[in-house]
Amino acid sequence: MKILISNDDGIDSPGIKALAEAVKDLGEVFVVAPHRERSTAGHSLTLHKPLRIHDLGNNYFSTSGTPADCVYLGIREIVKGRPDLILSGINRGANLGTDLYYSGTVAAAREGALMNIRSYAFSLVDLSSTIPNSPREKLRFPMAAQWARKVIEETVNISFPAHSLLNVNIPNLESEKIKGLKVARQGFRYYKDEVTKRTDPRGREYYWIGGPYKGFEEDPLSDCHAIEESFVSIAPINIDCTHNQFYTTLRESL
Ligand code: MN
C-alpha cells in the first residue's frame, strides 16, 4: 500500500512527523508538504509561478507550493502510481464546522477525494485555546497519531462513496480521557470579525484581519459538539456543495 501524507503546517511540523511515524508499518509512506506554514491557504493551486520540489531523503519531500499543490505533485511526480491512501495533518488546531472552507489541511485531503483516493484530514483540537487568557496546554501529537491510526483501522472495511473524505478532529486530552470515536456532521463555528488598522513605519496604512473564536452553533450531532464532549469526531464530507432543499425550491419557483 502506498500512503501519501501532507499538511498545511509545513514539513517541519511535529504533527506530520507523528502521523508518518504512526502509520509507517501500514505501507510505503511518502511525505510531501509545504516548506513553510500554509495554514488557511484553503484549496488554492499555484498555476502562475514555478513550483520546486526538494528531496529531503527518507521519502520526505518539501515543496514551494500549497497543501493542494503538494498532493497534486505528490500523486503525479513523487509517488508515481496512484496512492491507496492520502492522509493530511495532524494539524495544529481545530478544523471543525466552517473552518473547512479555509483549511489547507482539509484541502490536501479534498485534493485526494477529487481523484477518488481514500482521504483523511486529521486535526488536534486544543480546547483551552478557546478560553481567553487560559494557559496553553502542550499539544499531544503522538497521542493524536495513535487515534488517527485507530480511525484508519476501524474504517478499513468501509468503502468511501465517490468524491468523499473523512474529516477527523482529536481533542488534546490524555488518551484515556478521550471517550471514543463519534460520527458527526459538519457544524458551524463563529469568529469575531475584526479588522485592525495600523500605520507602518513609512506612514502607510495596513490591515490585520481575523478575530478570536466565539463559539459554535449548538447541534448535538455536530463535530463541534462531539469534540466538546471529549470524543474524536469523524465527519464524512462531500465535495458536492449543492444545497438540496434550496435546489428544490429554486427548481419549483423558476
Ligand atoms: Mn495548520
PDB file of C-alpha atoms and ligand atoms in Angstrom:
ATOM      1  CA  MET A   1       0.000   0.000   0.000  1.00  0.00           C
ATOM      2  CA  LYS A   2       1.232   3.491  -0.902  1.00  0.00           C
ATOM      3  CA  ILE A   3       0.414   6.288   1.561  1.00  0.00           C
ATOM      4  CA  LEU A   4       0.828   9.975   0.705  1.00  0.00           C
ATOM      5  CA  ILE A   5       0.944  12.325   3.692  1.00  0.00           C
ATOM      6  CA  SER A   6       0.682  16.114   3.543  1.00  0.00           C
ATOM      7  CA  ASN A   7      -0.348  19.014   5.782  1.00  0.00           C
ATOM      8  CA  ASP A   8      -0.595  22.799   5.906  1.00  0.00           C
ATOM      9  CA  ASP A   9       1.662  23.439   8.921  1.00  0.00           C
ATOM     10  CA  GLY A  10       4.774  22.672   6.888  1.00  0.00           C
ATOM     11  CA  ILE A  11       7.284  19.850   6.555  1.00  0.00           C
ATOM     12  CA  ASP A  12       8.934  20.605   9.926  1.00  0.00           C
ATOM     13  CA  SER A  13       5.753  20.450  11.990  1.00  0.00           C
ATOM     14  CA  PRO A  14       5.599  17.846  14.764  1.00  0.00           C
ATOM     15  CA  GLY A  15       2.102  16.754  13.627  1.00  0.00           C
ATOM     16  CA  ILE A  16       3.203  15.397  10.255  1.00  0.00           C
ATOM     17  CA  LYS A  17       6.151  13.517  11.769  1.00  0.00           C
ATOM     18  CA  ALA A  18       3.924  11.907  14.409  1.00  0.00           C
ATOM     19  CA  LEU A  19       1.388  10.866  11.748  1.00  0.00           C
ATOM     20  CA  ALA A  20       4.046   9.406   9.409  1.00  0.00           C
ATOM     21  CA  GLU A  21       5.608   7.532  12.342  1.00  0.00           C
ATOM     22  CA  ALA A  22       2.250   6.076  13.452  1.00  0.00           C
ATOM     23  CA  VAL A  23       1.394   4.571  10.038  1.00  0.00           C
ATOM     24  CA  LYS A  24       4.853   3.607   8.752  1.00  0.00           C
ATOM     25  CA  ASP A  25       4.203  -0.139   9.031  1.00  0.00           C
ATOM     26  CA  LEU A  26       0.916   0.081   7.089  1.00  0.00           C
ATOM     27  CA  GLY A  27       2.638   0.632   3.732  1.00  0.00           C
ATOM     28  CA  GLU A  28       5.181   2.685   1.826  1.00  0.00           C
ATOM     29  CA  VAL A  29       4.918   6.224   3.203  1.00  0.00           C
ATOM     30  CA  PHE A  30       5.659   9.383   1.197  1.00  0.00           C
ATOM     31  CA  VAL A  31       5.617  12.737   3.000  1.00  0.00           C
ATOM     32  CA  VAL A  32       5.097  15.750   0.726  1.00  0.00           C
ATOM     33  CA  ALA A  33       4.437  19.043   2.499  1.00  0.00           C
ATOM     34  CA  PRO A  34       4.914  22.794   2.078  1.00  0.00           C
ATOM     35  CA  HIS A  35       8.385  24.014   3.063  1.00  0.00           C
ATOM     36  CA  ARG A  36       6.727  26.727   5.197  1.00  0.00           C
ATOM     37  CA  GLU A  37       3.445  27.030   7.056  1.00  0.00           C
ATOM     38  CA  ARG A  38       0.431  27.436   4.734  1.00  0.00           C
ATOM     39  CA  SER A  39      -2.414  27.286   7.282  1.00  0.00           C
ATOM     40  CA  THR A  40      -5.673  28.851   5.986  1.00  0.00           C
ATOM     41  CA  ALA A  41      -4.393  28.507   2.406  1.00  0.00           C
ATOM     42  CA  GLY A  42      -7.707  26.840   1.527  1.00  0.00           C
ATOM     43  CA  HIS A  43      -7.745  24.829  -1.699  1.00  0.00           C
ATOM     44  CA  SER A  44      -5.530  27.156  -3.716  1.00  0.00           C
ATOM     45  CA  LEU A  45      -3.330  25.797  -6.506  1.00  0.00           C
ATOM     46  CA  THR A  46      -0.215  27.566  -7.806  1.00  0.00           C
ATOM     47  CA  LEU A  47      -0.773  27.975 -11.542  1.00  0.00           C
ATOM     48  CA  HIS A  48       1.140  31.159 -12.302  1.00  0.00           C
ATOM     49  CA  LYS A  49       4.609  30.605 -10.907  1.00  0.00           C
ATOM     50  CA  PRO A  50       7.070  27.719 -10.855  1.00  0.00           C
ATOM     51  CA  LEU A  51       6.891  25.051  -8.165  1.00  0.00           C
ATOM     52  CA  ARG A  52      10.007  23.444  -6.696  1.00  0.00           C
ATOM     53  CA  ILE A  53      10.342  20.037  -5.033  1.00  0.00           C
ATOM     54  CA  HIS A  54      13.151  19.413  -2.527  1.00  0.00           C
ATOM     55  CA  ASP A  55      14.085  15.771  -1.838  1.00  0.00           C
ATOM     56  CA  LEU A  56      14.956  15.657   1.878  1.00  0.00           C
ATOM     57  CA  GLY A  57      15.697  11.911   1.947  1.00  0.00           C
ATOM     58  CA  ASN A  58      13.807   9.009   3.598  1.00  0.00           C
ATOM     59  CA  ASN A  59      10.776   9.686   1.356  1.00  0.00           C
ATOM     60  CA  TYR A  60      10.341  13.207   2.788  1.00  0.00           C
ATOM     61  CA  PHE A  61       9.828  15.992   0.240  1.00  0.00           C
ATOM     62  CA  SER A  62       9.058  19.673   0.681  1.00  0.00           C
ATOM     63  CA  THR A  63       7.595  21.920  -1.998  1.00  0.00           C
ATOM     64  CA  SER A  64       7.293  25.654  -2.509  1.00  0.00           C
ATOM     65  CA  GLY A  65       3.532  25.223  -3.013  1.00  0.00           C
ATOM     66  CA  THR A  66       0.290  24.995  -1.081  1.00  0.00           C
ATOM     67  CA  PRO A  67      -1.112  21.838   0.563  1.00  0.00           C
ATOM     68  CA  ALA A  68      -3.247  21.121  -2.546  1.00  0.00           C
ATOM     69  CA  ASP A  69      -0.154  21.641  -4.749  1.00  0.00           C
ATOM     70  CA  CYS A  70       1.712  19.110  -2.596  1.00  0.00           C
ATOM     71  CA  VAL A  71      -0.943  16.420  -3.096  1.00  0.00           C
ATOM     72  CA  TYR A  72      -1.265  17.230  -6.808  1.00  0.00           C
ATOM     73  CA  LEU A  73       2.515  16.966  -7.281  1.00  0.00           C
ATOM     74  CA  GLY A  74       2.850  14.110  -4.818  1.00  0.00           C
ATOM     75  CA  ILE A  75       0.437  11.861  -6.710  1.00  0.00           C
ATOM     76  CA  ARG A  76       1.849  12.622 -10.163  1.00  0.00           C
ATOM     77  CA  GLU A  77       5.559  13.243  -9.597  1.00  0.00           C
ATOM     78  CA  ILE A  78       6.620  11.642  -6.327  1.00  0.00           C
ATOM     79  CA  VAL A  79       4.528   8.559  -5.534  1.00  0.00           C
ATOM     80  CA  LYS A  80       4.472   7.691  -9.256  1.00  0.00           C
ATOM     81  CA  GLY A  81       1.448   5.454  -9.286  1.00  0.00           C
ATOM     82  CA  ARG A  82      -1.797   6.135  -7.534  1.00  0.00           C
ATOM     83  CA  PRO A  83      -1.534   6.230  -3.716  1.00  0.00           C
ATOM     84  CA  ASP A  84      -4.014   3.996  -1.899  1.00  0.00           C
ATOM     85  CA  LEU A  85      -4.404   6.437   0.963  1.00  0.00           C
ATOM     86  CA  ILE A  86      -3.984  10.181   1.453  1.00  0.00           C
ATOM     87  CA  LEU A  87      -3.552  11.489   4.993  1.00  0.00           C
ATOM     88  CA  SER A  88      -3.372  15.166   5.905  1.00  0.00           C
ATOM     89  CA  GLY A  89      -2.189  16.566   9.223  1.00  0.00           C
ATOM     90  CA  ILE A  90      -2.038  16.232  12.044  1.00  0.00           C
ATOM     91  CA  ASN A  91      -2.987  19.899  12.073  1.00  0.00           C
ATOM     92  CA  ARG A  92      -2.079  22.161  14.986  1.00  0.00           C
ATOM     93  CA  GLY A  93      -5.589  23.313  15.859  1.00  0.00           C
ATOM     94  CA  ALA A  94      -9.205  22.518  15.033  1.00  0.00           C
ATOM     95  CA  ASN A  95     -10.763  22.070  11.618  1.00  0.00           C
ATOM     96  CA  LEU A  96     -14.392  21.965  12.682  1.00  0.00           C
ATOM     97  CA  GLY A  97     -17.550  23.302  11.085  1.00  0.00           C
ATOM     98  CA  THR A  98     -16.934  26.278   8.831  1.00  0.00           C
ATOM     99  CA  ASP A  99     -13.139  26.043   9.301  1.00  0.00           C
ATOM    100  CA  LEU A 100     -13.232  23.518   6.436  1.00  0.00           C
ATOM    101  CA  TYR A 101     -13.547  26.286   3.847  1.00  0.00           C
ATOM    102  CA  TYR A 102     -10.283  27.951   4.884  1.00  0.00           C
ATOM    103  CA  SER A 103      -8.346  24.881   5.928  1.00  0.00           C
ATOM    104  CA  GLY A 104      -5.267  23.803   3.993  1.00  0.00           C
ATOM    105  CA  THR A 105      -5.306  20.524   5.958  1.00  0.00           C
ATOM    106  CA  VAL A 106      -8.770  19.646   4.671  1.00  0.00           C
ATOM    107  CA  ALA A 107      -7.873  20.908   1.161  1.00  0.00           C
ATOM    108  CA  ALA A 108      -4.985  18.420   0.944  1.00  0.00           C
ATOM    109  CA  ALA A 109      -7.426  15.585   1.732  1.00  0.00           C
ATOM    110  CA  ARG A 110     -10.031  17.070  -0.621  1.00  0.00           C
ATOM    111  CA  GLU A 111      -7.475  17.054  -3.454  1.00  0.00           C
ATOM    112  CA  GLY A 112      -7.236  13.288  -2.899  1.00  0.00           C
ATOM    113  CA  ALA A 113     -11.035  12.972  -2.770  1.00  0.00           C
ATOM    114  CA  LEU A 114     -11.271  14.753  -6.136  1.00  0.00           C
ATOM    115  CA  MET A 115      -9.175  11.897  -7.528  1.00  0.00           C
ATOM    116  CA  ASN A 116     -11.277   9.280  -5.732  1.00  0.00           C
ATOM    117  CA  ILE A 117      -8.451   8.233  -3.423  1.00  0.00           C
ATOM    118  CA  ARG A 118      -9.363   7.342   0.195  1.00  0.00           C
ATOM    119  CA  SER A 119      -8.532  10.556   2.044  1.00  0.00           C
ATOM    120  CA  TYR A 120      -8.495  11.618   5.684  1.00  0.00           C
ATOM    121  CA  ALA A 121      -7.823  15.006   7.301  1.00  0.00           C
ATOM    122  CA  PHE A 122      -6.630  14.953  10.937  1.00  0.00           C
ATOM    123  CA  SER A 123      -6.574  17.902  13.347  1.00  0.00           C
ATOM    124  CA  LEU A 124      -5.662  18.221  17.015  1.00  0.00           C
ATOM    125  CA  VAL A 125      -8.024  20.472  18.971  1.00  0.00           C
ATOM    126  CA  ASP A 126      -6.708  22.432  21.938  1.00  0.00           C
ATOM    127  CA  LEU A 127      -9.912  23.215  23.825  1.00  0.00           C
ATOM    128  CA  SER A 128      -8.026  25.520  26.219  1.00  0.00           C
ATOM    129  CA  SER A 129      -7.235  27.848  23.283  1.00  0.00           C
ATOM    130  CA  THR A 130     -10.919  28.830  23.076  1.00  0.00           C
ATOM    131  CA  ILE A 131     -10.885  30.168  26.649  1.00  0.00           C
ATOM    132  CA  PRO A 132      -9.429  33.713  26.765  1.00  0.00           C
ATOM    133  CA  ASN A 133      -6.186  34.073  28.776  1.00  0.00           C
ATOM    134  CA  SER A 134      -6.063  30.392  29.746  1.00  0.00           C
ATOM    135  CA  PRO A 135      -2.593  28.798  29.713  1.00  0.00           C
ATOM    136  CA  ARG A 136      -1.909  26.770  26.557  1.00  0.00           C
ATOM    137  CA  GLU A 137      -1.586  23.034  27.041  1.00  0.00           C
ATOM    138  CA  LYS A 138       1.213  21.106  25.346  1.00  0.00           C
ATOM    139  CA  LEU A 139      -0.093  19.517  22.135  1.00  0.00           C
ATOM    140  CA  ARG A 140      -0.087  15.708  22.295  1.00  0.00           C
ATOM    141  CA  PHE A 141       0.742  14.828  18.683  1.00  0.00           C
ATOM    142  CA  PRO A 142       1.933  11.223  19.308  1.00  0.00           C
ATOM    143  CA  MET A 143      -1.301  10.553  21.245  1.00  0.00           C
ATOM    144  CA  ALA A 144      -3.364  12.045  18.389  1.00  0.00           C
ATOM    145  CA  ALA A 145      -1.432   9.979  15.837  1.00  0.00           C
ATOM    146  CA  GLN A 146      -2.432   6.783  17.657  1.00  0.00           C
ATOM    147  CA  TRP A 147      -6.096   7.854  17.439  1.00  0.00           C
ATOM    148  CA  ALA A 148      -5.596   8.698  13.746  1.00  0.00           C
ATOM    149  CA  ARG A 149      -4.284   5.195  13.190  1.00  0.00           C
ATOM    150  CA  LYS A 150      -7.263   3.764  15.083  1.00  0.00           C
ATOM    151  CA  VAL A 151      -9.660   5.701  12.806  1.00  0.00           C
ATOM    152  CA  ILE A 152      -7.877   4.359   9.700  1.00  0.00           C
ATOM    153  CA  GLU A 153      -8.012   0.800  11.047  1.00  0.00           C
ATOM    154  CA  GLU A 154     -11.655   0.972  12.173  1.00  0.00           C
ATOM    155  CA  THR A 155     -12.761   2.307   8.762  1.00  0.00           C
ATOM    156  CA  VAL A 156     -10.608  -0.029   6.664  1.00  0.00           C
ATOM    157  CA  ASN A 157     -13.560  -2.148   5.504  1.00  0.00           C
ATOM    158  CA  ILE A 158     -15.843   0.798   4.798  1.00  0.00           C
ATOM    159  CA  SER A 159     -15.950   1.872   1.161  1.00  0.00           C
ATOM    160  CA  PHE A 160     -15.875   5.617   0.606  1.00  0.00           C
ATOM    161  CA  PRO A 161     -18.525   6.994  -1.785  1.00  0.00           C
ATOM    162  CA  ALA A 162     -17.162   8.815  -4.844  1.00  0.00           C
ATOM    163  CA  HIS A 163     -15.584  12.196  -4.034  1.00  0.00           C
ATOM    164  CA  SER A 164     -15.818  11.983  -0.264  1.00  0.00           C
ATOM    165  CA  LEU A 165     -13.358  12.307   2.593  1.00  0.00           C
ATOM    166  CA  LEU A 166     -13.296  11.885   6.355  1.00  0.00           C
ATOM    167  CA  ASN A 167     -12.548  14.967   8.451  1.00  0.00           C
ATOM    168  CA  VAL A 168     -11.255  13.831  11.830  1.00  0.00           C
ATOM    169  CA  ASN A 169     -10.696  16.048  14.890  1.00  0.00           C
ATOM    170  CA  ILE A 170      -8.991  14.753  18.015  1.00  0.00           C
ATOM    171  CA  PRO A 171      -9.283  16.537  21.390  1.00  0.00           C
ATOM    172  CA  ASN A 172      -5.926  17.368  23.002  1.00  0.00           C
ATOM    173  CA  LEU A 173      -6.548  15.248  26.100  1.00  0.00           C
ATOM    174  CA  GLU A 174      -4.699  12.418  27.784  1.00  0.00           C
ATOM    175  CA  SER A 175      -5.594   9.384  25.674  1.00  0.00           C
ATOM    176  CA  GLU A 176      -7.569   7.660  28.456  1.00  0.00           C
ATOM    177  CA  LYS A 177      -9.769  10.765  28.891  1.00  0.00           C
ATOM    178  CA  ILE A 178     -10.971  10.515  25.260  1.00  0.00           C
ATOM    179  CA  LYS A 179     -14.384   8.828  25.244  1.00  0.00           C
ATOM    180  CA  GLY A 180     -14.020   7.173  21.819  1.00  0.00           C
ATOM    181  CA  LEU A 181     -14.947   7.781  18.188  1.00  0.00           C
ATOM    182  CA  LYS A 182     -18.117   9.664  17.244  1.00  0.00           C
ATOM    183  CA  VAL A 183     -19.515  10.024  13.730  1.00  0.00           C
ATOM    184  CA  ALA A 184     -20.599  13.654  13.369  1.00  0.00           C
ATOM    185  CA  ARG A 185     -21.968  16.206  10.947  1.00  0.00           C
ATOM    186  CA  GLN A 186     -20.122  19.354   9.867  1.00  0.00           C
ATOM    187  CA  GLY A 187     -21.122  22.042  12.353  1.00  0.00           C
ATOM    188  CA  PHE A 188     -20.921  25.825  12.341  1.00  0.00           C
ATOM    189  CA  ARG A 189     -18.259  27.847  14.179  1.00  0.00           C
ATOM    190  CA  TYR A 190     -18.310  31.580  14.812  1.00  0.00           C
ATOM    191  CA  TYR A 191     -15.401  34.012  14.906  1.00  0.00           C
ATOM    192  CA  LYS A 192     -15.497  37.681  15.855  1.00  0.00           C
ATOM    193  CA  ASP A 193     -14.963  39.507  12.555  1.00  0.00           C
ATOM    194  CA  GLU A 194     -12.275  42.046  13.155  1.00  0.00           C
ATOM    195  CA  VAL A 195     -10.181  44.407  11.078  1.00  0.00           C
ATOM    196  CA  THR A 196      -7.276  46.062  12.834  1.00  0.00           C
ATOM    197  CA  LYS A 197      -5.972  49.132  11.019  1.00  0.00           C
ATOM    198  CA  ARG A 198      -2.410  50.271  11.732  1.00  0.00           C
ATOM    199  CA  THR A 199       0.216  52.538  10.249  1.00  0.00           C
ATOM    200  CA  ASP A 200       3.580  51.176   9.082  1.00  0.00           C
ATOM    201  CA  PRO A 201       6.938  52.952   9.752  1.00  0.00           C
ATOM    202  CA  ARG A 202       6.693  54.573   6.260  1.00  0.00           C
ATOM    203  CA  GLY A 203       3.380  56.193   7.206  1.00  0.00           C
ATOM    204  CA  ARG A 204       1.166  53.886   5.112  1.00  0.00           C
ATOM    205  CA  GLU A 205      -1.900  52.111   6.459  1.00  0.00           C
ATOM    206  CA  TYR A 206      -2.092  48.337   6.696  1.00  0.00           C
ATOM    207  CA  TYR A 207      -4.717  45.907   7.922  1.00  0.00           C
ATOM    208  CA  TRP A 208      -4.736  42.745  10.004  1.00  0.00           C
ATOM    209  CA  ILE A 209      -7.870  40.607   9.597  1.00  0.00           C
ATOM    210  CA  GLY A 210      -9.454  37.838  11.675  1.00  0.00           C
ATOM    211  CA  GLY A 211     -10.836  37.808  15.188  1.00  0.00           C
ATOM    212  CA  PRO A 212     -10.998  35.313  18.063  1.00  0.00           C
ATOM    213  CA  TYR A 213     -13.205  32.212  18.170  1.00  0.00           C
ATOM    214  CA  LYS A 214     -16.666  32.946  19.546  1.00  0.00           C
ATOM    215  CA  GLY A 215     -18.294  29.532  19.853  1.00  0.00           C
ATOM    216  CA  PHE A 216     -20.412  27.177  17.795  1.00  0.00           C
ATOM    217  CA  GLU A 217     -23.985  26.596  16.735  1.00  0.00           C
ATOM    218  CA  GLU A 218     -25.434  24.192  19.299  1.00  0.00           C
ATOM    219  CA  ASP A 219     -26.239  20.948  17.479  1.00  0.00           C
ATOM    220  CA  PRO A 220     -25.792  17.634  19.315  1.00  0.00           C
ATOM    221  CA  LEU A 221     -24.967  15.877  16.030  1.00  0.00           C
ATOM    222  CA  SER A 222     -22.161  18.251  15.041  1.00  0.00           C
ATOM    223  CA  ASP A 223     -18.395  17.763  15.034  1.00  0.00           C
ATOM    224  CA  CYS A 224     -18.052  20.859  17.293  1.00  0.00           C
ATOM    225  CA  HIS A 225     -20.311  19.207  19.875  1.00  0.00           C
ATOM    226  CA  ALA A 226     -18.514  15.823  19.699  1.00  0.00           C
ATOM    227  CA  ILE A 227     -15.166  17.492  20.489  1.00  0.00           C
ATOM    228  CA  GLU A 228     -16.642  19.444  23.419  1.00  0.00           C
ATOM    229  CA  GLU A 229     -17.854  16.088  24.767  1.00  0.00           C
ATOM    230  CA  SER A 230     -14.289  14.657  24.565  1.00  0.00           C
ATOM    231  CA  PHE A 231     -14.898  12.402  21.546  1.00  0.00           C
ATOM    232  CA  VAL A 232     -12.787  12.047  18.413  1.00  0.00           C
ATOM    233  CA  SER A 233     -15.155  13.439  15.764  1.00  0.00           C
ATOM    234  CA  ILE A 234     -15.316  11.791  12.341  1.00  0.00           C
ATOM    235  CA  ALA A 235     -17.279  13.825   9.797  1.00  0.00           C
ATOM    236  CA  PRO A 236     -17.941  12.394   6.328  1.00  0.00           C
ATOM    237  CA  ILE A 237     -17.514  15.274   3.865  1.00  0.00           C
ATOM    238  CA  ASN A 238     -18.854  15.595   0.341  1.00  0.00           C
ATOM    239  CA  ILE A 239     -17.264  17.560  -2.493  1.00  0.00           C
ATOM    240  CA  ASP A 240     -20.734  18.449  -3.830  1.00  0.00           C
ATOM    241  CA  CYS A 241     -21.765  21.652  -2.006  1.00  0.00           C
ATOM    242  CA  THR A 242     -25.248  21.819  -3.567  1.00  0.00           C
ATOM    243  CA  HIS A 243     -27.920  22.864  -1.071  1.00  0.00           C
ATOM    244  CA  ASN A 244     -30.532  20.195  -1.817  1.00  0.00           C
ATOM    245  CA  GLN A 245     -33.515  21.931  -0.218  1.00  0.00           C
ATOM    246  CA  PHE A 246     -32.681  25.248  -1.898  1.00  0.00           C
ATOM    247  CA  TYR A 247     -32.191  23.387  -5.185  1.00  0.00           C
ATOM    248  CA  THR A 248     -35.729  22.014  -4.905  1.00  0.00           C
ATOM    249  CA  THR A 249     -37.350  25.361  -4.011  1.00  0.00           C
ATOM    250  CA  LEU A 250     -35.449  27.089  -6.795  1.00  0.00           C
ATOM    251  CA  ARG A 251     -36.495  24.444  -9.320  1.00  0.00           C
ATOM    252  CA  GLU A 252     -40.102  24.833  -8.249  1.00  0.00           C
ATOM    253  CA  SER A 253     -40.048  28.638  -8.386  1.00  0.00           C
ATOM    254  CA  LEU A 254     -38.283  29.276 -11.691  1.00  0.00           C
TER     255      LEU A 254
HETATM  256 MN    MN B   1      -2.429  24.375  10.012  1.00  0.00          MN
END
